[in-house]
mmCIF file of C-alpha atoms in Angstrom:
data_model
loop_
_atom_site.group_PDB
_atom_site.id
_atom_site.type_symbol
_atom_site.label_atom_id
_atom_site.label_comp_id
_atom_site.label_asym_id
_atom_site.label_seq_id
_atom_site.Cartn_x
_atom_site.Cartn_y
_atom_site.Cartn_z
ATOM 1 C CA MET A 1 -23.013 -21.032 7.256
ATOM 2 C CA ARG A 2 -20.812 -18.036 8.005
ATOM 3 C CA ALA A 3 -19.229 -19.905 10.860
ATOM 4 C CA HIS A 4 -18.588 -22.852 8.540
ATOM 5 C CA PHE A 5 -16.724 -20.622 6.074
ATOM 6 C CA ALA A 6 -14.728 -19.037 8.885
ATOM 7 C CA ARG A 7 -13.713 -22.437 10.246
ATOM 8 C CA LEU A 8 -12.757 -23.672 6.777
ATOM 9 C CA LEU A 9 -10.393 -20.767 6.195
ATOM 10 C CA GLY A 10 -9.198 -20.550 9.768
ATOM 11 C CA THR A 11 -10.409 -16.997 10.237
ATOM 12 C CA GLY A 12 -13.148 -15.201 12.066
ATOM 13 C CA LEU A 13 -13.839 -12.910 9.095
ATOM 14 C CA LEU A 14 -17.448 -13.092 8.005
ATOM 15 C CA LEU A 15 -17.952 -10.110 5.714
ATOM 16 C CA ALA A 16 -15.023 -8.138 4.366
ATOM 17 C CA LEU A 17 -15.108 -4.487 3.411
ATOM 18 C CA PRO A 18 -15.289 -4.182 -0.373
ATOM 19 C CA LEU A 19 -12.470 -2.642 -2.357
ATOM 20 C CA VAL A 20 -13.911 -0.776 -5.332
ATOM 21 C CA ALA A 21 -11.408 -0.262 -8.113
ATOM 22 C CA GLN A 22 -10.905 3.099 -9.839
ATOM 23 C CA THR A 23 -8.660 2.183 -12.707
ATOM 24 C CA VAL A 24 -9.078 1.641 -16.477
ATOM 25 C CA PRO A 25 -12.725 2.509 -17.281
ATOM 26 C CA TYR A 26 -15.099 -0.294 -18.212
ATOM 27 C CA GLY A 27 -14.496 -1.368 -21.799
ATOM 28 C CA GLN A 28 -11.596 1.024 -22.376
ATOM 29 C CA SER A 29 -7.893 0.360 -22.912
ATOM 30 C CA VAL A 30 -4.705 1.637 -21.335
ATOM 31 C CA VAL A 31 -1.801 2.279 -23.722
ATOM 32 C CA SER A 32 1.860 2.586 -22.731
ATOM 33 C CA VAL A 33 4.179 4.997 -24.535
ATOM 34 C CA PHE A 34 7.862 5.912 -24.603
ATOM 35 C CA GLY A 35 9.561 8.830 -26.335
ATOM 36 C CA ASN A 36 6.692 10.930 -24.992
ATOM 37 C CA VAL A 37 5.476 14.161 -26.534
ATOM 38 C CA ALA A 38 3.819 16.566 -24.085
ATOM 39 C CA PRO A 39 1.377 16.269 -22.407
ATOM 40 C CA GLY A 40 2.057 12.529 -22.389
ATOM 41 C CA GLU A 41 3.759 10.882 -19.414
ATOM 42 C CA GLY A 42 3.794 7.311 -20.668
ATOM 43 C CA LEU A 43 0.148 6.231 -20.193
ATOM 44 C CA TRP A 44 -3.095 6.970 -22.058
ATOM 45 C CA PHE A 45 -6.733 5.893 -21.864
ATOM 46 C CA VAL A 46 -8.389 5.053 -25.188
ATOM 47 C CA ASP A 47 -12.116 4.438 -25.728
ATOM 48 C CA ARG A 48 -12.749 2.162 -28.698
ATOM 49 C CA VAL A 49 -16.414 3.167 -28.963
ATOM 50 C CA SER A 50 -16.169 6.961 -28.872
ATOM 51 C CA GLY A 51 -12.618 7.213 -30.215
ATOM 52 C CA ALA A 52 -11.695 9.517 -27.318
ATOM 53 C CA SER A 53 -8.297 9.406 -25.636
ATOM 54 C CA GLN A 54 -6.931 10.926 -22.448
ATOM 55 C CA SER A 55 -3.395 11.355 -21.169
ATOM 56 C CA ILE A 56 -2.855 9.877 -17.694
ATOM 57 C CA THR A 57 -0.750 12.343 -15.726
ATOM 58 C CA GLY A 58 1.238 12.258 -12.501
ATOM 59 C CA LEU A 59 3.571 9.302 -13.084
ATOM 60 C CA LEU A 60 6.699 11.315 -12.292
ATOM 61 C CA ALA A 61 5.056 13.163 -9.414
ATOM 62 C CA ALA A 62 4.032 9.840 -7.855
ATOM 63 C CA GLY A 63 7.659 8.660 -7.706
ATOM 64 C CA SER A 64 8.715 7.119 -11.013
ATOM 65 C CA VAL A 65 12.199 8.167 -12.123
ATOM 66 C CA GLY A 66 11.116 8.066 -15.751
ATOM 67 C CA SER A 67 8.032 8.564 -17.888
ATOM 68 C CA GLY A 68 8.839 6.050 -20.614
ATOM 69 C CA VAL A 69 6.691 2.921 -20.250
ATOM 70 C CA ASN A 70 7.428 -0.107 -22.413
ATOM 71 C CA ALA A 71 4.772 -2.565 -21.214
ATOM 72 C CA VAL A 72 1.426 -2.300 -19.477
ATOM 73 C CA ALA A 73 -0.990 -4.842 -17.977
ATOM 74 C CA ILE A 74 -4.190 -4.505 -15.953
ATOM 75 C CA ASP A 75 -4.055 -6.570 -12.771
ATOM 76 C CA PRO A 76 -6.463 -9.546 -12.956
ATOM 77 C CA ILE A 77 -7.664 -8.969 -9.369
ATOM 78 C CA ASP A 78 -7.294 -5.453 -8.022
ATOM 79 C CA ASP A 79 -6.959 -1.848 -9.180
ATOM 80 C CA ARG A 80 -3.271 -1.847 -10.038
ATOM 81 C CA ILE A 81 -1.824 -1.221 -13.480
ATOM 82 C CA TRP A 82 1.524 -2.949 -13.966
ATOM 83 C CA LEU A 83 4.286 -1.202 -15.889
ATOM 84 C CA GLY A 84 7.377 -2.483 -17.627
ATOM 85 C CA GLY A 85 10.351 -0.155 -17.300
ATOM 86 C CA MET A 86 12.107 1.499 -20.237
ATOM 87 C CA ASN A 87 15.715 2.557 -20.784
ATOM 88 C CA SER A 88 14.723 5.950 -22.182
ATOM 89 C CA ASN A 89 12.751 8.939 -20.796
ATOM 90 C CA GLY A 90 14.596 8.448 -17.521
ATOM 91 C CA ASN A 91 15.972 5.228 -16.118
ATOM 92 C CA THR A 92 13.289 2.713 -15.209
ATOM 93 C CA ALA A 93 15.080 -0.077 -17.062
ATOM 94 C CA ASN A 94 15.035 -3.488 -15.335
ATOM 95 C CA GLN A 95 12.031 -2.429 -13.239
ATOM 96 C CA LEU A 96 8.623 -4.058 -12.873
ATOM 97 C CA ASN A 97 6.414 -1.364 -11.325
ATOM 98 C CA TRP A 98 2.761 -0.750 -10.586
ATOM 99 C CA VAL A 99 0.549 2.285 -10.218
ATOM 100 C CA ARG A 100 -2.889 3.123 -8.919
ATOM 101 C CA LEU A 101 -5.017 5.853 -10.423
ATOM 102 C CA THR A 102 -7.524 8.383 -9.196
ATOM 103 C CA GLY A 103 -9.423 9.214 -12.346
ATOM 104 C CA GLY A 104 -6.790 10.086 -14.919
ATOM 105 C CA VAL A 105 -4.021 10.832 -12.405
ATOM 106 C CA VAL A 106 -1.440 8.450 -10.957
ATOM 107 C CA SER A 107 -2.034 8.526 -7.198
ATOM 108 C CA GLN A 108 0.381 5.755 -6.154
ATOM 109 C CA PHE A 109 3.592 4.376 -7.667
ATOM 110 C CA GLN A 110 5.471 1.314 -6.459
ATOM 111 C CA GLN A 111 8.715 -0.131 -7.758
ATOM 112 C CA PHE A 112 7.842 -3.795 -7.199
ATOM 113 C CA ALA A 113 10.651 -5.944 -8.586
ATOM 114 C CA THR A 114 13.869 -5.686 -10.565
ATOM 115 C CA ILE A 115 16.021 -7.933 -12.682
ATOM 116 C CA THR A 116 19.819 -7.741 -12.971
ATOM 117 C CA PRO A 117 20.892 -8.362 -16.563
ATOM 118 C CA ALA A 118 24.401 -7.549 -17.705
ATOM 119 C CA THR A 119 23.164 -4.337 -19.322
ATOM 120 C CA ALA A 120 20.067 -2.229 -18.672
ATOM 121 C CA GLN A 121 16.999 -3.720 -20.346
ATOM 122 C CA ALA A 122 13.447 -2.657 -21.094
ATOM 123 C CA ILE A 123 10.651 -4.892 -19.797
ATOM 124 C CA HIS A 124 8.798 -5.843 -22.977
ATOM 125 C CA ALA A 125 5.631 -7.650 -21.838
ATOM 126 C CA ILE A 126 3.656 -8.684 -18.747
ATOM 127 C CA VAL A 127 1.087 -11.455 -18.209
ATOM 128 C CA PHE A 128 -0.137 -13.228 -15.054
ATOM 129 C CA ASP A 129 0.091 -16.888 -14.111
ATOM 130 C CA ASP A 130 -2.775 -18.847 -12.558
ATOM 131 C CA ASN A 131 -1.916 -17.457 -9.113
ATOM 132 C CA ALA A 132 -1.915 -13.876 -10.462
ATOM 133 C CA ASN A 133 1.858 -13.570 -10.150
ATOM 134 C CA PRO A 134 3.225 -11.223 -12.832
ATOM 135 C CA VAL A 135 5.303 -12.961 -15.506
ATOM 136 C CA PHE A 136 7.455 -10.664 -17.611
ATOM 137 C CA CYS A 137 10.232 -10.783 -20.194
ATOM 138 C CA ALA A 138 13.260 -8.763 -21.206
ATOM 139 C CA GLY A 139 16.521 -8.882 -23.119
ATOM 140 C CA THR A 140 18.462 -11.750 -24.618
ATOM 141 C CA ALA A 141 20.015 -14.882 -23.149
ATOM 142 C CA ALA A 142 23.447 -13.331 -23.747
ATOM 143 C CA VAL A 143 22.746 -10.549 -21.217
ATOM 144 C CA PHE A 144 20.945 -12.889 -18.762
ATOM 145 C CA GLY A 145 17.529 -11.827 -19.980
ATOM 146 C CA GLY A 146 14.610 -14.180 -20.517
ATOM 147 C CA VAL A 147 11.236 -14.847 -18.884
ATOM 148 C CA PHE A 148 10.766 -14.103 -15.181
ATOM 149 C CA ARG A 149 8.097 -14.445 -12.520
ATOM 150 C CA ALA A 150 7.697 -12.072 -9.553
ATOM 151 C CA ASP A 151 5.933 -13.432 -6.485
ATOM 152 C CA ARG A 152 2.737 -11.419 -6.068
ATOM 153 C CA ARG A 153 3.128 -11.299 -2.301
ATOM 154 C CA THR A 154 6.866 -10.772 -1.844
ATOM 155 C CA GLY A 155 8.186 -9.407 -5.145
ATOM 156 C CA ILE A 156 10.894 -12.101 -5.237
ATOM 157 C CA VAL A 157 11.904 -12.743 -8.855
ATOM 158 C CA THR A 158 12.523 -16.215 -10.302
ATOM 159 C CA SER A 159 13.938 -16.928 -13.758
ATOM 160 C CA LEU A 160 11.717 -19.210 -15.836
ATOM 161 C CA GLY A 161 14.255 -19.721 -18.596
ATOM 162 C CA ALA A 162 15.479 -18.078 -21.766
ATOM 163 C CA VAL A 163 15.553 -18.756 -25.490
ATOM 164 C CA ALA A 164 19.096 -19.003 -26.843
ATOM 165 C CA SER A 165 18.680 -16.547 -29.732
ATOM 166 C CA GLY A 166 16.620 -13.422 -30.234
ATOM 167 C CA THR A 167 15.194 -10.802 -27.885
ATOM 168 C CA HIS A 168 12.298 -11.736 -25.582
ATOM 169 C CA THR A 169 9.728 -9.126 -26.648
ATOM 170 C CA ALA A 170 6.207 -10.525 -26.245
ATOM 171 C CA LEU A 171 4.134 -12.727 -23.930
ATOM 172 C CA ALA A 172 0.666 -14.275 -23.949
ATOM 173 C CA LYS A 173 -1.151 -16.825 -21.785
ATOM 174 C CA ASP A 174 -3.785 -19.275 -22.975
ATOM 175 C CA SER A 175 -6.848 -20.525 -21.102
ATOM 176 C CA ALA A 176 -4.938 -23.584 -19.869
ATOM 177 C CA GLY A 177 -2.298 -21.390 -18.216
ATOM 178 C CA ASN A 178 0.518 -22.025 -20.709
ATOM 179 C CA VAL A 179 2.696 -18.973 -21.394
ATOM 180 C CA TYR A 180 4.086 -18.085 -24.826
ATOM 181 C CA VAL A 181 7.103 -15.881 -25.515
ATOM 182 C CA GLY A 182 7.756 -14.214 -28.871
ATOM 183 C CA MET A 183 11.276 -13.483 -30.046
ATOM 184 C CA PHE A 184 12.401 -10.396 -31.957
ATOM 185 C CA GLY A 185 15.049 -11.260 -34.524
ATOM 186 C CA ASN A 186 14.108 -14.810 -35.500
ATOM 187 C CA GLY A 187 10.286 -14.963 -35.689
ATOM 188 C CA GLN A 188 10.090 -17.782 -33.153
ATOM 189 C CA VAL A 189 7.381 -18.372 -30.559
ATOM 190 C CA HIS A 190 8.215 -20.640 -27.609
ATOM 191 C CA VAL A 191 5.855 -22.105 -25.016
ATOM 192 C CA LEU A 192 6.379 -22.477 -21.274
ATOM 193 C CA ALA A 193 3.985 -25.335 -20.540
ATOM 194 C CA LYS A 194 2.058 -25.175 -17.265
ATOM 195 C CA ALA A 195 2.062 -28.220 -15.009
ATOM 196 C CA LEU A 196 -0.875 -29.101 -12.748
ATOM 197 C CA ASP A 197 0.952 -27.575 -9.772
ATOM 198 C CA GLY A 198 1.164 -24.224 -11.582
ATOM 199 C CA SER A 199 4.864 -24.392 -12.380
ATOM 200 C CA LEU A 200 6.017 -23.383 -15.856
ATOM 201 C CA ALA A 201 8.474 -25.515 -17.807
ATOM 202 C CA PRO A 202 11.430 -23.916 -19.635
ATOM 203 C CA PRO A 203 10.554 -22.539 -23.076
ATOM 204 C CA VAL A 204 10.448 -24.889 -26.070
ATOM 205 C CA LEU A 205 9.740 -24.012 -29.700
ATOM 206 C CA PHE A 206 6.009 -23.805 -30.443
ATOM 207 C CA GLY A 207 5.717 -22.025 -33.779
ATOM 208 C CA THR A 208 7.242 -19.550 -36.195
ATOM 209 C CA VAL A 209 6.196 -16.617 -38.355
ATOM 210 C CA SER A 210 7.935 -15.507 -41.535
ATOM 211 C CA ASN A 211 8.495 -11.946 -40.317
ATOM 212 C CA PRO A 212 11.420 -12.207 -37.863
ATOM 213 C CA ASN A 213 10.578 -9.089 -35.853
ATOM 214 C CA ILE A 214 7.893 -10.152 -33.356
ATOM 215 C CA ALA A 215 6.533 -7.208 -31.339
ATOM 216 C CA GLY A 216 3.446 -8.643 -29.610
ATOM 217 C CA LEU A 217 1.388 -11.757 -28.896
ATOM 218 C CA THR A 218 -2.170 -12.369 -27.743
ATOM 219 C CA PHE A 219 -4.322 -15.442 -27.161
ATOM 220 C CA ALA A 220 -7.864 -15.616 -28.556
ATOM 221 C CA PRO A 221 -10.042 -18.474 -27.267
ATOM 222 C CA SER A 222 -12.373 -20.561 -29.393
ATOM 223 C CA ASP A 223 -15.614 -18.750 -30.231
ATOM 224 C CA GLY A 224 -17.384 -21.734 -31.781
ATOM 225 C CA ILE A 225 -16.217 -20.755 -35.259
ATOM 226 C CA GLN A 226 -12.533 -20.034 -34.803
ATOM 227 C CA PRO A 227 -10.432 -22.423 -32.672
ATOM 228 C CA ASP A 228 -8.036 -21.357 -29.922
ATOM 229 C CA GLN A 229 -5.513 -19.103 -31.657
ATOM 230 C CA LEU A 230 -2.299 -17.228 -30.953
ATOM 231 C CA PHE A 231 -2.017 -13.947 -32.850
ATOM 232 C CA VAL A 232 1.423 -12.501 -33.570
ATOM 233 C CA VAL A 233 2.129 -8.903 -34.567
ATOM 234 C CA CYS A 234 5.459 -7.931 -36.086
ATOM 235 C CA SER A 235 7.133 -4.657 -36.865
ATOM 236 C CA GLY A 236 7.942 -3.667 -40.464
ATOM 237 C CA PRO A 237 9.117 -3.281 -43.076
ATOM 238 C CA ALA A 238 8.990 -7.059 -43.604
ATOM 239 C CA SER A 239 5.569 -8.660 -43.925
ATOM 240 C CA PRO A 240 3.202 -10.115 -42.892
ATOM 241 C CA LEU A 241 2.620 -7.750 -39.987
ATOM 242 C CA VAL A 242 0.006 -10.010 -38.372
ATOM 243 C CA SER A 243 0.006 -13.811 -38.329
ATOM 244 C CA VAL A 244 -2.000 -16.475 -36.526
ATOM 245 C CA ILE A 245 -0.797 -19.805 -35.129
ATOM 246 C CA PRO A 246 -3.271 -22.501 -34.032
ATOM 247 C CA ILE A 247 -2.898 -23.403 -30.369
ATOM 248 C CA LEU A 248 -3.588 -27.030 -31.276
ATOM 249 C CA GLY A 249 -0.384 -28.176 -32.919
ATOM 250 C CA GLY A 250 1.443 -24.873 -33.259
ATOM 251 C CA GLY A 251 3.739 -24.738 -36.277
ATOM 252 C CA ALA A 252 4.046 -22.121 -38.989
ATOM 253 C CA GLY A 253 1.816 -19.081 -38.763
ATOM 254 C CA SER A 254 -0.449 -17.889 -41.546
ATOM 255 C CA ALA A 255 -0.889 -14.253 -42.533
ATOM 256 C CA VAL A 256 -3.889 -12.186 -41.382
ATOM 257 C CA ALA A 257 -4.921 -9.415 -43.765
ATOM 258 C CA THR A 258 -4.387 -5.859 -42.525
ATOM 259 C CA THR A 259 -3.969 -2.593 -44.423
ATOM 260 C CA GLN A 260 -2.139 -0.854 -41.568
ATOM 261 C CA THR A 261 1.600 -0.468 -41.016
ATOM 262 C CA MET A 262 3.896 0.443 -38.101
ATOM 263 C CA LEU A 263 2.270 -1.913 -35.602
ATOM 264 C CA ASN A 264 3.752 -2.440 -32.139
ATOM 265 C CA TRP A 265 1.320 -4.552 -30.067
ATOM 266 C CA ILE A 266 -1.797 -6.714 -30.265
ATOM 267 C CA ASP A 267 -4.442 -7.481 -27.633
ATOM 268 C CA TYR A 268 -7.548 -9.679 -27.734
ATOM 269 C CA ASP A 269 -10.732 -7.922 -26.588
ATOM 270 C CA ARG A 270 -12.964 -10.666 -25.209
ATOM 271 C CA ARG A 271 -16.065 -8.468 -25.024
ATOM 272 C CA HIS A 272 -15.940 -7.831 -28.772
ATOM 273 C CA ASN A 273 -14.156 -11.030 -29.867
ATOM 274 C CA ASP A 274 -11.692 -9.061 -31.944
ATOM 275 C CA LEU A 275 -8.157 -7.710 -31.741
ATOM 276 C CA LEU A 276 -6.779 -4.273 -30.929
ATOM 277 C CA LEU A 277 -3.531 -3.085 -32.476
ATOM 278 C CA ALA A 278 -1.270 -0.342 -31.148
ATOM 279 C CA GLN A 279 -0.012 1.645 -34.112
ATOM 280 C CA THR A 280 2.733 4.235 -34.207
ATOM 281 C CA SER A 281 3.238 7.033 -36.776
ATOM 282 C CA PRO A 282 0.349 7.844 -36.701
ATOM 283 C CA ASP A 283 -0.336 6.878 -33.100
ATOM 284 C CA ARG A 284 -3.667 5.080 -33.122
ATOM 285 C CA VAL A 285 -5.654 2.059 -31.950
ATOM 286 C CA VAL A 286 -6.839 -0.175 -34.778
ATOM 287 C CA ARG A 287 -9.470 -2.933 -34.704
ATOM 288 C CA LEU A 288 -8.595 -6.179 -36.469
ATOM 289 C CA ALA A 289 -11.200 -8.902 -37.072
ATOM 290 C CA ARG A 290 -10.078 -12.441 -36.250
ATOM 291 C CA GLY A 291 -10.405 -13.389 -39.897
ATOM 292 C CA GLY A 292 -8.651 -10.240 -41.133
ATOM 293 C CA GLY A 293 -9.765 -6.744 -42.060
ATOM 294 C CA ASP A 294 -9.132 -3.631 -40.011
ATOM 295 C CA THR A 295 -10.736 -0.363 -38.932
ATOM 296 C CA VAL A 296 -9.132 2.608 -37.211
ATOM 297 C CA LEU A 297 -10.950 3.089 -33.890
ATOM 298 C CA ALA A 298 -9.124 5.982 -32.277
ATOM 299 C CA SER A 299 -6.299 8.435 -32.614
ATOM 300 C CA ILE A 300 -4.234 8.759 -29.454
ATOM 301 C CA GLY A 301 -3.928 12.425 -28.590
ATOM 302 C CA ASN A 302 -3.019 14.250 -31.804
ATOM 303 C CA SER A 303 -1.630 11.008 -33.321
ATOM 304 C CA ASN A 304 1.909 12.134 -32.460
ATOM 305 C CA ILE A 305 2.389 11.229 -28.791
ATOM 306 C CA GLY A 306 5.657 9.289 -28.981
ATOM 307 C CA THR A 307 5.841 5.527 -29.510
ATOM 308 C CA PRO A 308 2.876 3.441 -28.329
ATOM 309 C CA SER A 309 4.480 0.259 -27.024
ATOM 310 C CA CYS A 310 1.717 -1.885 -25.532
ATOM 311 C CA LEU A 311 -1.983 -1.878 -24.663
ATOM 312 C CA ASP A 312 -4.342 -3.796 -22.406
ATOM 313 C CA THR A 313 -8.128 -3.710 -22.423
ATOM 314 C CA ASN A 314 -10.526 -3.795 -19.487
ATOM 315 C CA ASP A 315 -12.438 -6.723 -20.971
ATOM 316 C CA GLY A 316 -13.203 -8.901 -17.938
ATOM 317 C CA ALA A 317 -16.353 -10.963 -18.345
ATOM 318 C CA ASP A 318 -19.266 -9.813 -16.185
ATOM 319 C CA GLY A 319 -19.845 -12.097 -13.214
ATOM 320 C CA GLU A 320 -16.638 -14.077 -13.673
ATOM 321 C CA VAL A 321 -14.863 -14.726 -10.369
ATOM 322 C CA VAL A 322 -11.075 -14.465 -10.416
ATOM 323 C CA ALA A 323 -9.268 -15.880 -7.370
ATOM 324 C CA ALA A 324 -5.647 -15.756 -6.276
ATOM 325 C CA PRO A 325 -3.957 -17.928 -5.374
ATOM 326 C CA MET A 326 -5.894 -20.418 -7.470
ATOM 327 C CA ILE A 327 -3.477 -23.298 -6.828
ATOM 328 C CA LEU A 328 -2.472 -24.140 -3.238
ATOM 329 C CA ASN A 329 -0.748 -27.511 -3.765
ATOM 330 C CA GLY A 330 -1.728 -28.458 -0.238
ATOM 331 C CA ALA A 331 -0.101 -25.388 1.301
ATOM 332 C CA LEU A 332 -1.517 -24.315 4.648
ATOM 333 C CA GLY A 333 -0.416 -20.682 4.377
ATOM 334 C CA PRO A 334 -0.042 -17.966 5.217
ATOM 335 C CA PHE A 335 -1.444 -16.657 1.950
ATOM 336 C CA ASP A 336 -3.573 -13.715 0.861
ATOM 337 C CA LEU A 337 -6.886 -14.833 -0.611
ATOM 338 C CA GLU A 338 -7.930 -12.275 -3.234
ATOM 339 C CA LEU A 339 -11.206 -12.345 -5.145
ATOM 340 C CA SER A 340 -12.615 -10.094 -7.824
ATOM 341 C CA THR A 341 -15.431 -9.867 -10.332
ATOM 342 C CA THR A 342 -16.688 -7.464 -12.984
ATOM 343 C CA ALA A 343 -20.143 -6.000 -13.550
ATOM 344 C CA PRO A 344 -21.476 -2.926 -15.363
ATOM 345 C CA PRO A 345 -20.578 0.299 -13.506
ATOM 346 C CA GLY A 346 -23.188 1.250 -10.936
ATOM 347 C CA SER A 347 -24.343 -2.339 -10.388
ATOM 348 C CA LEU A 348 -24.826 -3.656 -6.880
ATOM 349 C CA VAL A 349 -22.451 -6.627 -6.719
ATOM 350 C CA LEU A 350 -22.339 -9.573 -4.317
ATOM 351 C CA LEU A 351 -19.312 -11.841 -4.145
ATOM 352 C CA GLY A 352 -19.125 -14.999 -2.053
ATOM 353 C CA THR A 353 -19.508 -18.776 -1.900
ATOM 354 C CA VAL A 354 -22.392 -21.051 -2.881
ATOM 355 C CA ALA A 355 -20.890 -24.335 -1.637
ATOM 356 C CA PRO A 356 -20.432 -25.967 0.782
ATOM 357 C CA ALA A 357 -22.550 -23.114 2.141
ATOM 358 C CA VAL A 358 -23.915 -19.817 0.872
ATOM 359 C CA GLN A 359 -21.789 -17.003 2.278
ATOM 360 C CA VAL A 360 -21.704 -13.407 1.043
ATOM 361 C CA LEU A 361 -18.135 -12.208 1.476
ATOM 362 C CA THR A 362 -18.509 -8.666 0.217
ATOM 363 C CA ILE A 363 -21.110 -6.296 -1.239
ATOM 364 C CA ALA A 364 -20.306 -3.173 -3.238
ATOM 365 C CA VAL A 365 -21.431 -0.910 -6.051
ATOM 366 C CA ALA A 366 -19.173 -1.349 -9.070
ATOM 367 C CA GLY A 367 -17.135 1.743 -9.860
ATOM 368 C CA PRO A 368 -16.253 3.246 -13.269
ATOM 369 C CA ASP A 369 -14.136 0.237 -14.202
ATOM 370 C CA GLY A 370 -16.852 -2.241 -13.233
ATOM 371 C CA ARG A 371 -14.647 -4.232 -10.903
ATOM 372 C CA VAL A 372 -15.185 -5.160 -7.257
ATOM 373 C CA PHE A 373 -12.526 -7.011 -5.301
ATOM 374 C CA VAL A 374 -11.819 -8.177 -1.771
ATOM 375 C CA LYS A 375 -8.727 -9.416 0.040
ATOM 376 C CA PHE A 376 -8.363 -11.683 3.075
ATOM 377 C CA PRO A 377 -4.709 -11.276 4.131
ATOM 378 C CA ASN A 378 -2.465 -13.753 5.931
ATOM 379 C CA LEU A 379 -4.819 -16.720 5.960
ATOM 380 C CA THR A 380 -3.725 -20.069 7.357
ATOM 381 C CA VAL A 381 -5.827 -23.217 7.021
ATOM 382 C CA GLY A 382 -5.772 -26.033 9.574
ATOM 383 C CA VAL A 383 -5.652 -28.832 7.000
ATOM 384 C CA ALA A 384 -4.827 -28.962 3.306
ATOM 385 C CA LEU A 385 -7.873 -28.007 1.260
ATOM 386 C CA PRO A 386 -8.925 -30.495 -1.421
ATOM 387 C CA PRO A 387 -9.537 -29.231 -4.952
ATOM 388 C CA GLY A 388 -12.917 -27.508 -5.190
ATOM 389 C CA ALA A 389 -13.393 -27.178 -1.434
ATOM 390 C CA LEU A 390 -15.307 -23.965 -2.107
ATOM 391 C CA GLN A 391 -17.502 -22.819 -4.956
ATOM 392 C CA MET A 392 -17.057 -19.070 -5.485
ATOM 393 C CA MET A 393 -19.735 -17.067 -7.264
ATOM 394 C CA ALA A 394 -20.670 -13.482 -8.128
ATOM 395 C CA ALA A 395 -24.093 -11.918 -8.655
ATOM 396 C CA TRP A 396 -25.248 -8.418 -9.500
ATOM 397 C CA PHE A 397 -28.424 -6.431 -9.965
ATOM 398 C CA ASP A 398 -28.993 -4.880 -13.388
ATOM 399 C CA PRO A 399 -30.567 -1.382 -13.823
ATOM 400 C CA SER A 400 -34.040 -2.947 -13.559
ATOM 401 C CA PHE A 401 -32.913 -4.602 -10.323
ATOM 402 C CA ASN A 402 -33.076 -8.078 -11.814
ATOM 403 C CA LEU A 403 -30.569 -10.415 -10.209
ATOM 404 C CA GLN A 404 -27.927 -11.698 -12.626
ATOM 405 C CA LEU A 405 -25.807 -14.710 -11.681
ATOM 406 C CA GLY A 406 -22.243 -15.450 -12.672
ATOM 407 C CA THR A 407 -20.708 -18.882 -13.191
ATOM 408 C CA PRO A 408 -19.457 -20.751 -10.098
ATOM 409 C CA VAL A 409 -15.696 -21.250 -9.883
ATOM 410 C CA ALA A 410 -14.221 -24.175 -7.925
ATOM 411 C CA TRP A 411 -11.460 -23.155 -5.506
ATOM 412 C CA PRO A 412 -8.707 -24.173 -5.069
ATOM 413 C CA ALA A 413 -7.874 -25.749 -8.409
ATOM 414 C CA LEU A 414 -5.341 -28.032 -6.695
#
């Protein structure tokens, strides 16, 4: 069976060394900040359960030329945290960067990609396409801003299009792989529809909200009661500050009740099936129920840390396999096959295939963030792989050493 897997992928690798992530702790969030107040350097951990927060230090020492961070996103595969540059607190404008952490300290910084607008721009939001390539947005069409994709392997940037009016300030991706961009200045949300081959079409109008100043977007999947929804957060003083647009049909958004003000971002937490809001003045994380109604979960630092700009939550589903690239389109390579899964910290995790043969690819104990990942670099296949040539699966042992099984994932998708 091992030999079969090796022949299928054109490699002699049978069992890869595990890569155990040490990044955003299991169930916690990472918040980006600009206009920092000491001891902040642009990144904070926040625990929604305990209400504790912790400044992440070392960003400047690791090589960043600025500590202002305008966007943040947890990598869907490995232990990187992606950062959107900011044109304050030092010049990281136009930059898409990533960092790795050791505990609460930045241990590695990499400037990954840049854009070249007519004037320096902040990167406002980051999501990932179905091949785990970062998609990000910045600026206006007038300064050659828009929505961009950086190749995960090479860092080469491609423009995906721009909306004619407004500033591109927010992104979200739905479960079908479509990407949505929110515009500051006109309250419009546009969709970049995903084709079967993974390409994204230029943005077209999807919906609107009555508050023109969109600051953040997030997708919330159907939970059996609520349908697939796109939540929109806007900055004040106009209202509503939070609206929801149905994914089916789009159109005009409807208001979601919240008592809070000065909101700057929104993120869906899949483990709790609710929404987290980044609030500024005071600087806090607020829980919002899908049907409305909010609760303050945590103060960040002393509630005066600067301007919280974005947040992302470590909310990966236990046992879910994430693969990149997911779509090959018949390509033979070379490509880097990356796999990851999540399990409770301390669990013994197995990651591999269950069809056409059972093959354990890596074994590891999940670290503080619960994630285990593995990478097979520079693979080349002899013939084009049909969709679903392999069935990937994760399993882990719970504290009572009962084996828990994840859901098989067919790879490649195309």
